Amino acid sequence: CLSGLSGKERMDRLTIITPCSRPQNLPAMAESIKPGRSLFDVIWMIVFDNRECLESKVGNYQRNCALDAVSDGWIYFLDDDTVLHPDFFSELAKVKSKAVAFEQDLETWVRKVAPSEMRCCHVDMGQVAIKREVIGDIRFTLNIYEADGIFIQSVYENNPGVWSFINEPLCYYNKLR
């Protein structure tokens, strides 16, 4: 119940969507999500890959199914081979825009972020958090590996004015591999 938060203002909802084919990573992922519960009404949607859609690559069908089930709040896609950055929740809680992109820690280098990088093969799914209303009816192309970049580019191009950019790493890439 969001209205009974013992004196706190209503928390923003954050739905974390994880297409899952590596269930052995879920405990470590769950530990990284726990700290966010003090700042957000966190819902973690784990969508298992049970081969319902054979044309889908890298969880695109699972992401679409989850998007269809969410009506409001922040959306963040967390792949099942990584964990959340320790500063992710505190920085997201400060965001006043309806969509945000941030840098990504790849251990040996940092993937930068800027309006010019909001396109396929330049931005990763883990680098963005987006309010559900901004996504609208945009979905992932099922059979394309780079569908995350295409998705982000489409969402960005539909509403470039609602985005903010954080020039510090707030996510990892394949941290559990």
mmCIF file of C-alpha atoms in Angstrom:
data_model
loop_
_atom_site.group_PDB
_atom_site.id
_atom_site.type_symbol
_atom_site.label_atom_id
_atom_site.label_comp_id
_atom_site.label_asym_id
_atom_site.label_seq_id
_atom_site.Cartn_x
_atom_site.Cartn_y
_atom_site.Cartn_z
ATOM 1 C CA CYS A 1 0.000 0.000 0.000
ATOM 2 C CA LEU A 2 1.684 3.186 -1.158
ATOM 3 C CA SER A 3 -0.482 5.495 0.939
ATOM 4 C CA GLY A 4 0.612 4.014 4.282
ATOM 5 C CA LEU A 5 4.303 4.893 4.256
ATOM 6 C CA SER A 6 4.586 6.148 7.854
ATOM 7 C CA GLY A 7 4.912 9.853 7.175
ATOM 8 C CA LYS A 8 7.080 9.628 4.054
ATOM 9 C CA GLU A 9 5.937 11.099 0.796
ATOM 10 C CA ARG A 10 4.635 8.597 -1.696
ATOM 11 C CA MET A 11 7.590 6.732 -3.190
ATOM 12 C CA ASP A 12 8.123 6.501 -6.921
ATOM 13 C CA ARG A 13 7.539 3.050 -8.324
ATOM 14 C CA LEU A 14 10.530 1.428 -9.983
ATOM 15 C CA THR A 15 9.930 -1.710 -11.999
ATOM 16 C CA ILE A 16 13.108 -3.646 -12.684
ATOM 17 C CA ILE A 17 12.660 -6.023 -15.606
ATOM 18 C CA THR A 18 14.989 -9.014 -15.941
ATOM 19 C CA PRO A 19 14.724 -11.454 -18.827
ATOM 20 C CA CYS A 20 16.147 -14.605 -17.247
ATOM 21 C CA SER A 21 18.101 -17.511 -18.677
ATOM 22 C CA ARG A 22 20.696 -17.606 -15.855
ATOM 23 C CA PRO A 23 18.708 -18.264 -12.648
ATOM 24 C CA GLN A 24 21.928 -18.984 -10.719
ATOM 25 C CA ASN A 25 22.614 -15.217 -10.778
ATOM 26 C CA LEU A 26 19.320 -14.192 -9.169
ATOM 27 C CA PRO A 27 20.555 -14.250 -5.511
ATOM 28 C CA ALA A 28 23.420 -11.833 -6.245
ATOM 29 C CA MET A 29 21.075 -9.624 -8.235
ATOM 30 C CA ALA A 30 18.529 -9.631 -5.408
ATOM 31 C CA GLU A 31 21.189 -8.429 -2.952
ATOM 32 C CA SER A 32 22.009 -5.492 -5.231
ATOM 33 C CA ILE A 33 18.317 -4.546 -5.456
ATOM 34 C CA LYS A 34 17.604 -4.567 -1.692
ATOM 35 C CA PRO A 35 19.040 -1.083 -0.940
ATOM 36 C CA GLY A 36 16.595 0.507 -3.377
ATOM 37 C CA ARG A 37 13.585 -0.382 -1.268
ATOM 38 C CA SER A 38 14.250 2.552 1.060
ATOM 39 C CA LEU A 39 13.952 5.010 -1.850
ATOM 40 C CA PHE A 40 11.500 3.369 -4.262
ATOM 41 C CA ASP A 41 8.502 1.102 -4.367
ATOM 42 C CA VAL A 42 10.546 -1.603 -6.133
ATOM 43 C CA ILE A 43 8.920 -4.302 -8.209
ATOM 44 C CA TRP A 44 11.311 -6.841 -9.712
ATOM 45 C CA MET A 45 9.788 -8.647 -12.690
ATOM 46 C CA ILE A 46 11.757 -11.736 -13.648
ATOM 47 C CA VAL A 47 10.573 -13.099 -16.974
ATOM 48 C CA PHE A 48 11.969 -16.555 -17.612
ATOM 49 C CA ASP A 49 12.940 -17.601 -21.102
ATOM 50 C CA ASN A 50 10.850 -20.729 -21.609
ATOM 51 C CA ARG A 51 11.212 -20.647 -25.394
ATOM 52 C CA GLU A 52 7.653 -19.438 -26.056
ATOM 53 C CA CYS A 53 8.910 -17.243 -28.858
ATOM 54 C CA LEU A 54 11.646 -18.941 -30.848
ATOM 55 C CA GLU A 55 12.368 -15.890 -33.013
ATOM 56 C CA SER A 56 13.279 -13.784 -29.952
ATOM 57 C CA LYS A 57 16.933 -13.024 -29.257
ATOM 58 C CA VAL A 58 18.550 -12.015 -25.927
ATOM 59 C CA GLY A 59 15.318 -11.578 -23.962
ATOM 60 C CA ASN A 60 13.509 -9.197 -26.325
ATOM 61 C CA TYR A 61 10.226 -11.110 -26.100
ATOM 62 C CA GLN A 62 10.493 -11.238 -22.296
ATOM 63 C CA ARG A 63 11.110 -7.471 -22.115
ATOM 64 C CA ASN A 64 8.053 -6.827 -24.280
ATOM 65 C CA CYS A 65 5.858 -9.102 -22.142
ATOM 66 C CA ALA A 66 6.949 -7.276 -18.997
ATOM 67 C CA LEU A 67 6.412 -3.835 -20.554
ATOM 68 C CA ASP A 68 2.867 -4.841 -21.448
ATOM 69 C CA ALA A 69 2.216 -5.615 -17.763
ATOM 70 C CA VAL A 70 3.482 -2.279 -16.369
ATOM 71 C CA SER A 71 1.329 0.837 -16.458
ATOM 72 C CA ASP A 72 3.340 3.503 -14.613
ATOM 73 C CA GLY A 73 6.515 4.516 -12.817
ATOM 74 C CA TRP A 74 10.165 4.099 -13.679
ATOM 75 C CA ILE A 75 11.300 1.176 -15.847
ATOM 76 C CA TYR A 76 14.815 -0.232 -15.633
ATOM 77 C CA PHE A 77 16.065 -3.290 -17.494
ATOM 78 C CA LEU A 78 18.586 -5.352 -15.521
ATOM 79 C CA ASP A 79 20.143 -8.191 -17.483
ATOM 80 C CA ASP A 80 20.632 -11.478 -15.659
ATOM 81 C CA ASP A 81 24.411 -11.274 -15.971
ATOM 82 C CA THR A 82 24.924 -8.139 -13.899
ATOM 83 C CA VAL A 83 24.054 -6.382 -10.641
ATOM 84 C CA LEU A 84 22.980 -2.863 -9.812
ATOM 85 C CA HIS A 85 25.615 -0.216 -9.171
ATOM 86 C CA PRO A 86 25.684 0.843 -5.475
ATOM 87 C CA ASP A 87 24.925 4.496 -6.401
ATOM 88 C CA PHE A 88 22.123 3.685 -8.846
ATOM 89 C CA PHE A 89 19.174 4.166 -6.496
ATOM 90 C CA SER A 90 20.391 7.316 -4.741
ATOM 91 C CA GLU A 91 21.163 9.030 -8.048
ATOM 92 C CA LEU A 92 17.910 7.943 -9.706
ATOM 93 C CA ALA A 93 15.973 9.312 -6.720
ATOM 94 C CA LYS A 94 17.389 12.783 -7.521
ATOM 95 C CA VAL A 95 16.304 12.757 -11.177
ATOM 96 C CA LYS A 96 13.593 15.287 -12.034
ATOM 97 C CA SER A 97 13.238 14.352 -15.710
ATOM 98 C CA LYS A 98 11.105 11.528 -17.133
ATOM 99 C CA ALA A 99 14.049 9.641 -18.629
ATOM 100 C CA VAL A 100 17.715 9.485 -17.732
ATOM 101 C CA ALA A 101 20.864 8.055 -19.271
ATOM 102 C CA PHE A 102 24.145 7.516 -17.445
ATOM 103 C CA GLU A 103 27.632 6.186 -18.037
ATOM 104 C CA GLN A 104 28.425 2.469 -17.845
ATOM 105 C CA ASP A 105 31.384 0.821 -16.090
ATOM 106 C CA LEU A 106 32.904 -1.887 -18.284
ATOM 107 C CA GLU A 107 35.867 -2.493 -15.889
ATOM 108 C CA THR A 108 38.526 -1.511 -18.450
ATOM 109 C CA TRP A 109 36.758 1.621 -19.749
ATOM 110 C CA VAL A 110 33.610 3.695 -19.297
ATOM 111 C CA ARG A 111 30.887 3.946 -21.939
ATOM 112 C CA LYS A 112 30.055 7.660 -22.093
ATOM 113 C CA VAL A 113 26.606 9.103 -22.497
ATOM 114 C CA ALA A 114 25.325 12.153 -24.387
ATOM 115 C CA PRO A 115 22.434 12.988 -26.702
ATOM 116 C CA SER A 116 24.645 12.026 -29.671
ATOM 117 C CA GLU A 117 25.141 8.540 -28.157
ATOM 118 C CA MET A 118 21.438 7.712 -27.909
ATOM 119 C CA ARG A 119 21.527 5.392 -30.907
ATOM 120 C CA CYS A 120 22.044 1.782 -31.813
ATOM 121 C CA CYS A 121 25.498 0.371 -30.978
ATOM 122 C CA HIS A 122 26.373 3.433 -28.858
ATOM 123 C CA VAL A 123 24.156 2.955 -25.801
ATOM 124 C CA ASP A 124 23.379 -0.132 -23.734
ATOM 125 C CA MET A 125 20.040 -1.082 -22.151
ATOM 126 C CA GLY A 126 21.590 -0.857 -18.689
ATOM 127 C CA GLN A 127 22.390 2.830 -19.199
ATOM 128 C CA VAL A 128 18.830 4.147 -19.079
ATOM 129 C CA ALA A 129 15.872 4.436 -16.742
ATOM 130 C CA ILE A 130 12.643 5.628 -18.332
ATOM 131 C CA LYS A 131 9.177 6.514 -17.054
ATOM 132 C CA ARG A 132 6.613 4.121 -18.500
ATOM 133 C CA GLU A 133 4.603 6.952 -20.054
ATOM 134 C CA VAL A 134 7.607 7.973 -22.169
ATOM 135 C CA ILE A 135 7.968 4.470 -23.618
ATOM 136 C CA GLY A 136 4.373 4.378 -24.793
ATOM 137 C CA ASP A 137 3.820 1.609 -27.333
ATOM 138 C CA ILE A 138 7.474 1.273 -28.409
ATOM 139 C CA ARG A 139 8.670 -2.321 -28.107
ATOM 140 C CA PHE A 140 11.792 -4.382 -28.756
ATOM 141 C CA THR A 141 12.279 -5.925 -32.185
ATOM 142 C CA LEU A 142 12.280 -9.637 -31.434
ATOM 143 C CA ASN A 143 14.905 -11.089 -33.737
ATOM 144 C CA ILE A 144 17.670 -8.468 -33.598
ATOM 145 C CA TYR A 145 20.564 -8.646 -31.126
ATOM 146 C CA GLU A 146 20.940 -4.836 -31.150
ATOM 147 C CA ALA A 147 17.257 -4.313 -30.333
ATOM 148 C CA ASP A 148 18.155 -2.533 -27.080
ATOM 149 C CA GLY A 149 19.939 0.250 -28.958
ATOM 150 C CA ILE A 150 17.113 0.508 -31.473
ATOM 151 C CA PHE A 151 14.580 0.659 -28.613
ATOM 152 C CA ILE A 152 16.492 3.391 -26.765
ATOM 153 C CA GLN A 153 16.991 5.391 -29.956
ATOM 154 C CA SER A 154 13.252 5.211 -30.727
ATOM 155 C CA VAL A 155 12.233 6.261 -27.227
ATOM 156 C CA TYR A 156 14.790 9.101 -27.251
ATOM 157 C CA GLU A 157 13.797 10.373 -30.705
ATOM 158 C CA ASN A 158 10.091 10.401 -29.717
ATOM 159 C CA ASN A 159 10.756 12.656 -26.698
ATOM 160 C CA PRO A 160 14.306 14.107 -26.621
ATOM 161 C CA GLY A 161 13.243 16.960 -24.327
ATOM 162 C CA VAL A 162 12.340 14.710 -21.387
ATOM 163 C CA TRP A 163 15.845 13.230 -20.987
ATOM 164 C CA SER A 164 18.617 14.133 -18.595
ATOM 165 C CA PHE A 165 22.187 12.820 -18.623
ATOM 166 C CA ILE A 166 24.437 11.849 -15.723
ATOM 167 C CA ASN A 167 28.126 11.833 -16.575
ATOM 168 C CA GLU A 168 29.185 9.212 -14.087
ATOM 169 C CA PRO A 169 28.963 5.408 -14.151
ATOM 170 C CA LEU A 170 25.760 4.154 -12.532
ATOM 171 C CA CYS A 171 25.635 0.709 -14.089
ATOM 172 C CA TYR A 172 27.848 -2.224 -14.961
ATOM 173 C CA TYR A 173 28.190 -4.366 -18.034
ATOM 174 C CA ASN A 174 28.156 -8.152 -17.573
ATOM 175 C CA LYS A 175 29.387 -7.845 -13.963
ATOM 176 C CA LEU A 176 28.498 -11.479 -13.138
ATOM 177 C CA ARG A 177 30.293 -13.077 -16.062
#
